[in-house]
Amino acid sequence: MQTNEQLLSALPADSTLAGRTAVVTGSSGGIGEAVARVLAASGAEVLVSGRDPERTRAVVDSILAAGGLAHPLTADLTAEPADVRAFARDAEAALGGRVDILVNNAGVYPGSRTADVTDDEMQALWATNIRAPHVLVARLAPRMAERGSGAVVNIGSWMARVGVPYKALYPATKAAIEHLTRAWAAEYGPRGVRVNTVAPGATDSLGNAKNADLLVEMAKGTPAGVPVRPVDVAHAVRFLVSDEAALVHGATLDVDGGIAATRLR
Ligand SMILES: NC(=O)c1ccc[n+]([C@@H]2O[C@H](COP(=O)([O-])OP(=O)(O)OC[C@H]3O[C@@H](n4cnc5c(N)ncnc54)[C@H](OP(=O)(O)O)[C@@H]3O)[C@@H](O)[C@H]2O)c1
């Protein structure tokens, strides 16, 4: 099986998303980086974003080197809502005044057992995983609706569907974003804006670099048998924002190797 980087560095170019602009939050690494690179390979002009300016710039450079269009914009999405609105405004400006695609990917998954979750972790989970997507959708989806077209993908998690004894609040934020997806699909869908969720499984991303053994262990109990690669999630995002998914509204597409749906023993 090819690695994430092998696949990302040899993406075939196509014009599925040519002429469209996309904001991908948390695209300075991990799943978001793969989403940015895959959307760009399909012709979208992509706003790459994260807190780390060097990694953000490096992702932009890799897209430009592959012949795509991309711009960097750093921001901390735990900032106050007014600052997140300013980020949305600056992102729109960098993309020529129009955002066609929003991928709410930036997310954090700290914390372990309930009694050990710190106040700072609680705050980061709320601000990054729920408040920022809400602010961005509130700012950008009405403008998509005015134009009569647009697509939003929220990155959820398999953990929203399964109770596990070692994490409670993080999965709850992902259950919330899955519900926001359905509500936003109802609110904006009739005006041409499709909103969907992609729910990754245990994914071999930057944020999981220290958990490689745990990921392998978790994947052993799944039909896929191996951890999810960020690029696998990115392909699902590309489908959902493309015209091929024209009739897909409010859905959750699991890219989790079967971890949420199955038990092998
Ligand atoms: N990895 C998994 O197993 C897994 C499974 C299911 C769902 N997910 C979800 O998938 C999404 C991406 O996860 P990942 O594993 O790819 O994460 P990751 O490797 O840790 O990368 C997270 C990305 O989000 C950015 N980010 C984090 N906090 C931010 C903030 N406050 N402001 C702006 N950007 C911020 C990071 O940028 P900087 O470092 O530059 O700030 C980075 O680009 C998350 O929503 C996560 O919950 C992950």
Coordinates of C-alpha atoms and ligand atoms in Angstrom, one line a residue:
M1 CA 0.0 0.0 0.0
Q2 CA 1.4 3.4 -1.0
T3 CA 2.1 5.9 1.8
N4 CA 0.3 9.2 2.2
E5 CA 3.3 11.2 1.0
Q6 CA 3.8 9.0 -2.1
L7 CA 0.2 9.5 -3.1
L8 CA 0.2 13.2 -2.3
S9 CA 3.4 13.9 -4.3
A10 CA 2.0 12.1 -7.4
L11 CA -1.5 13.4 -7.5
P12 CA -3.0 13.3 -11.0
A13 CA -4.1 16.8 -12.1
D14 CA -7.7 17.2 -13.2
S15 CA -10.2 20.1 -13.7
T16 CA -13.0 18.9 -11.4
L17 CA -12.8 22.0 -9.3
A18 CA -11.3 24.4 -11.8
G19 CA -12.4 28.0 -11.3
R20 CA -13.5 27.4 -7.7
T21 CA -11.9 28.8 -4.5
A22 CA -11.5 26.9 -1.3
V23 CA -10.7 27.7 2.3
V24 CA -9.2 24.7 4.2
T25 CA -8.7 25.4 7.9
G26 CA -5.9 23.5 9.6
S27 CA -4.1 22.8 6.3
S28 CA -0.6 23.5 7.5
G29 CA -0.3 19.7 8.2
G30 CA -2.1 16.4 8.7
I31 CA -5.5 15.8 7.1
G32 CA -6.0 19.5 6.2
E33 CA -2.7 19.5 4.2
A34 CA -3.9 16.5 2.2
V35 CA -7.3 18.1 1.6
A36 CA -5.6 21.4 0.4
R37 CA -3.2 19.5 -1.9
V38 CA -6.0 17.2 -3.4
L39 CA -8.4 20.1 -4.0
A40 CA -5.6 22.1 -5.6
A41 CA -4.7 19.1 -7.8
S42 CA -8.3 19.2 -9.0
G43 CA -8.0 22.8 -10.0
A44 CA -9.3 24.7 -7.0
E45 CA -7.5 27.9 -5.8
V46 CA -6.8 27.1 -2.1
L47 CA -6.3 29.2 1.0
V48 CA -3.9 27.2 3.2
S49 CA -4.1 28.0 6.9
G50 CA -2.7 27.1 10.2
R51 CA -1.0 28.8 13.2
D52 CA 2.6 27.9 12.1
P53 CA 3.7 30.2 9.3
E54 CA 6.6 28.0 8.1
R55 CA 4.5 24.9 7.7
T56 CA 1.7 26.9 6.2
R57 CA 4.1 28.3 3.6
A58 CA 5.6 24.9 2.9
V59 CA 2.2 23.5 2.0
V60 CA 1.6 26.5 -0.3
D61 CA 5.0 25.9 -1.9
S62 CA 4.2 22.2 -2.5
I63 CA 0.9 23.1 -4.2
L64 CA 2.6 25.8 -6.4
A65 CA 5.4 23.3 -7.3
A66 CA 2.8 20.9 -8.5
G67 CA 1.3 23.6 -10.7
G68 CA -1.6 24.5 -8.5
L69 CA -2.9 27.8 -7.0
A70 CA -2.6 28.5 -3.3
H71 CA -2.2 31.3 -0.8
P72 CA -1.0 31.2 2.9
L73 CA -2.9 32.8 5.8
T74 CA -2.0 32.1 9.4
A75 CA -4.5 32.5 12.2
D76 CA -5.3 31.0 15.6
L77 CA -8.9 29.8 15.4
T78 CA -9.2 29.8 19.2
A79 CA -9.2 33.6 18.9
E80 CA -12.3 35.6 19.7
P81 CA -15.1 35.3 17.2
A82 CA -14.4 38.8 15.9
D83 CA -10.8 37.7 15.0
V84 CA -12.1 34.6 13.3
R85 CA -14.5 36.8 11.3
A86 CA -11.5 38.9 10.3
F87 CA -9.8 35.7 9.2
A88 CA -12.8 34.8 7.0
R89 CA -12.7 38.3 5.5
D90 CA -9.0 38.1 4.8
A91 CA -9.3 34.6 3.3
E92 CA -12.1 35.8 1.0
A93 CA -9.9 38.8 -0.1
A94 CA -6.9 36.5 -0.8
L95 CA -9.2 34.4 -3.0
G96 CA -10.3 37.3 -5.1
G97 CA -13.5 38.1 -3.1
R98 CA -15.3 34.8 -3.3
V99 CA -15.2 31.5 -1.3
D100 CA -16.9 28.6 -3.0
I101 CA -15.7 25.8 -0.7
L102 CA -15.1 25.8 3.0
V103 CA -13.5 22.8 4.7
N104 CA -13.7 23.1 8.5
N105 CA -10.9 20.7 9.3
A106 CA -8.8 22.5 12.0
G107 CA -9.4 20.5 15.2
V108 CA -7.8 19.5 18.4
Y109 CA -8.2 16.2 20.3
P110 CA -6.5 16.7 23.7
G111 CA -7.6 15.2 27.0
S112 CA -8.0 11.7 28.2
R113 CA -10.3 10.5 31.0
T114 CA -13.0 12.9 32.0
A115 CA -11.5 13.8 35.4
D116 CA -8.2 14.7 33.9
V117 CA -9.4 17.2 31.2
T118 CA -8.0 20.6 32.0
D119 CA -9.9 23.9 31.8
D120 CA -7.5 25.0 28.9
E121 CA -8.3 21.7 27.0
M122 CA -12.0 22.3 27.5
Q123 CA -11.7 25.8 26.1
A124 CA -9.6 24.7 23.2
L125 CA -12.0 21.9 22.2
W126 CA -15.0 24.3 22.3
A127 CA -13.3 27.2 20.5
T128 CA -11.5 25.2 17.8
N129 CA -13.9 22.3 17.1
I130 CA -17.2 24.1 17.4
R131 CA -17.1 27.9 17.7
A132 CA -14.7 28.6 14.8
P133 CA -16.6 26.4 12.3
H134 CA -19.8 28.1 13.4
V135 CA -18.3 31.6 13.0
L136 CA -16.9 30.7 9.6
V137 CA -20.1 29.2 8.3
A138 CA -22.1 32.2 9.6
R139 CA -19.8 34.5 7.7
L140 CA -19.2 32.6 4.5
A141 CA -22.3 30.4 3.8
P142 CA -24.8 33.3 3.4
R143 CA -22.5 34.7 0.7
M144 CA -22.4 31.4 -1.0
A145 CA -26.2 31.3 -0.7
E146 CA -26.5 34.7 -2.3
R147 CA -24.6 33.4 -5.3
G148 CA -26.7 30.2 -5.3
S149 CA -23.9 27.7 -4.9
G150 CA -21.2 26.5 -2.5
A151 CA -20.1 23.6 -0.5
V152 CA -19.1 23.1 3.1
V153 CA -17.4 20.0 4.5
N154 CA -16.9 19.6 8.3
I155 CA -14.4 17.1 9.5
G156 CA -16.0 14.9 12.1
S157 CA -14.8 11.7 13.7
W158 CA -15.6 8.0 14.1
M159 CA -15.5 8.8 17.8
A160 CA -18.8 10.7 17.5
R161 CA -20.6 7.4 17.0
V162 CA -18.9 5.1 19.6
G163 CA -18.5 5.6 23.3
V164 CA -14.9 4.9 24.4
P165 CA -13.6 5.0 28.0
Y166 CA -10.6 7.2 27.3
K167 CA -12.1 10.3 25.6
A168 CA -15.5 11.9 26.2
L169 CA -15.5 15.6 25.4
Y170 CA -13.6 15.5 22.1
P171 CA -16.1 13.0 20.6
A172 CA -18.9 15.2 21.9
T173 CA -17.5 18.1 19.9
K174 CA -17.5 15.9 16.8
A175 CA -21.1 14.8 17.5
A176 CA -21.9 18.5 17.7
I177 CA -20.3 19.3 14.3
E178 CA -22.1 16.3 12.8
H179 CA -25.4 17.8 14.0
L180 CA -24.4 21.3 12.8
T181 CA -23.8 19.7 9.4
R182 CA -27.4 18.5 9.3
A183 CA -28.8 21.8 10.5
W184 CA -26.7 23.8 8.1
A185 CA -27.8 21.5 5.2
A186 CA -31.4 22.3 6.1
E187 CA -30.7 26.1 6.5
Y188 CA -28.5 26.7 3.4
G189 CA -29.2 23.7 1.1
P190 CA -32.4 25.1 -0.4
R191 CA -30.2 28.1 -1.6
G192 CA -27.6 26.0 -3.3
V193 CA -25.1 25.4 -0.5
R194 CA -24.4 21.7 0.3
V195 CA -23.1 20.9 3.7
N196 CA -21.7 17.5 4.6
T197 CA -19.4 15.7 7.1
V198 CA -16.4 13.4 6.5
A199 CA -15.7 11.3 9.5
P200 CA -12.1 9.9 9.6
G201 CA -11.1 6.9 11.6
A202 CA -7.7 6.6 13.4
T203 CA -5.6 8.6 11.0
D204 CA -1.8 8.7 10.6
S205 CA -1.6 12.5 10.8
L206 CA 0.9 15.0 12.1
G207 CA -1.1 15.3 15.4
N208 CA -0.9 11.5 15.8
A209 CA 2.8 11.3 15.2
K210 CA 3.4 10.1 18.8
N211 CA 0.6 7.6 18.6
A212 CA 1.9 5.4 15.7
D213 CA 1.8 2.2 17.7
L214 CA -1.7 2.9 19.1
L215 CA -3.0 3.6 15.6
V216 CA -1.7 0.3 14.3
E217 CA -3.3 -1.4 17.3
M218 CA -6.7 0.3 16.8
A219 CA -6.7 -0.5 13.1
K220 CA -6.1 -4.3 13.7
G221 CA -9.7 -4.6 14.8
T222 CA -11.1 -3.1 11.6
P223 CA -11.9 -4.5 8.1
A224 CA -9.2 -2.2 6.6
G225 CA -6.6 -3.4 9.1
V226 CA -4.4 -0.3 8.7
P227 CA -4.7 3.3 9.9
V228 CA -6.4 5.8 7.6
R229 CA -4.1 8.0 5.5
P230 CA -4.9 11.7 5.4
V231 CA -5.1 11.5 1.6
D232 CA -8.0 9.0 1.9
V233 CA -10.0 11.6 3.8
A234 CA -9.1 14.2 1.3
H235 CA -10.5 12.2 -1.6
A236 CA -13.8 12.0 0.2
V237 CA -13.8 15.7 0.7
R238 CA -13.1 16.3 -3.0
F239 CA -16.1 14.1 -3.9
L240 CA -18.4 15.9 -1.5
V241 CA -17.5 19.4 -2.8
S242 CA -17.6 18.3 -6.4
D243 CA -20.7 18.4 -8.7
E244 CA -20.7 14.6 -8.5
A245 CA -22.2 15.0 -5.1
A246 CA -24.8 17.5 -6.3
L247 CA -27.6 15.6 -4.5
V248 CA -25.7 14.9 -1.2
H249 CA -26.9 17.1 1.6
G250 CA -26.4 16.7 5.4
A251 CA -24.5 13.4 5.0
T252 CA -21.7 11.9 7.0
L253 CA -19.2 10.0 4.9
D254 CA -17.1 7.6 7.0
V255 CA -13.5 7.2 5.9
D256 CA -12.5 5.1 8.9
G257 CA -11.5 1.7 7.7
G258 CA -14.8 0.4 9.1
I259 CA -14.0 1.1 12.7
A260 CA -17.4 2.7 13.6
A261 CA -19.6 0.3 11.7
T262 CA -18.1 -3.2 12.4
R263 CA -16.8 -5.6 15.0
L264 CA -14.6 -8.4 13.7
R265 CA -14.9 -10.5 16.8
Ligands
LIG1 N1 -6.0 12.1 13.2 C1 -7.1 11.4 13.5 O1 -7.0 10.2 13.9 C2 -8.4 12.0 13.4 C3 -9.5 11.1 13.5 C4 -10.8 11.6 13.3 C5 -11.0 13.0 13.1 N2 -9.9 13.8 13.1 C6 -10.1 15.2 12.8 O2 -9.5 15.6 11.7 C7 -9.1 17.0 11.8 C8 -7.6 17.1 11.5 O3 -6.9 16.3 12.4 P1 -5.4 15.9 12.2 O4 -5.1 14.7 12.8 O5 -5.0 16.1 10.8 O6 -4.7 17.1 13.1 P2 -3.2 17.6 13.1 O7 -2.3 16.7 12.4 O8 -2.9 17.9 14.5 O9 -3.3 19.0 12.3 C9 -4.2 19.9 12.8 C10 -4.2 21.1 11.9 O10 -5.1 22.1 12.5 C11 -4.4 23.2 12.7 N3 -4.8 23.8 14.0 C12 -4.9 23.3 15.2 N4 -5.4 24.1 16.1 C13 -5.5 25.3 15.4 C14 -5.9 26.6 15.8 N5 -6.2 26.9 17.1 N6 -6.0 27.6 14.9 C15 -5.7 27.3 13.6 N7 -5.3 26.1 13.2 C16 -5.2 25.1 14.1 C17 -2.9 22.8 12.8 O11 -2.1 23.9 12.3 P3 -0.9 24.5 13.2 O12 -0.2 23.4 13.8 O13 -0.1 25.2 12.1 O14 -1.5 25.4 14.1 C18 -2.9 21.7 11.7 O15 -2.8 22.3 10.4 C19 -9.5 17.5 13.2 O16 -10.7 18.1 13.1 C20 -9.6 16.1 13.9 O17 -10.4 16.2 15.0 C21 -8.6 13.3 13.2

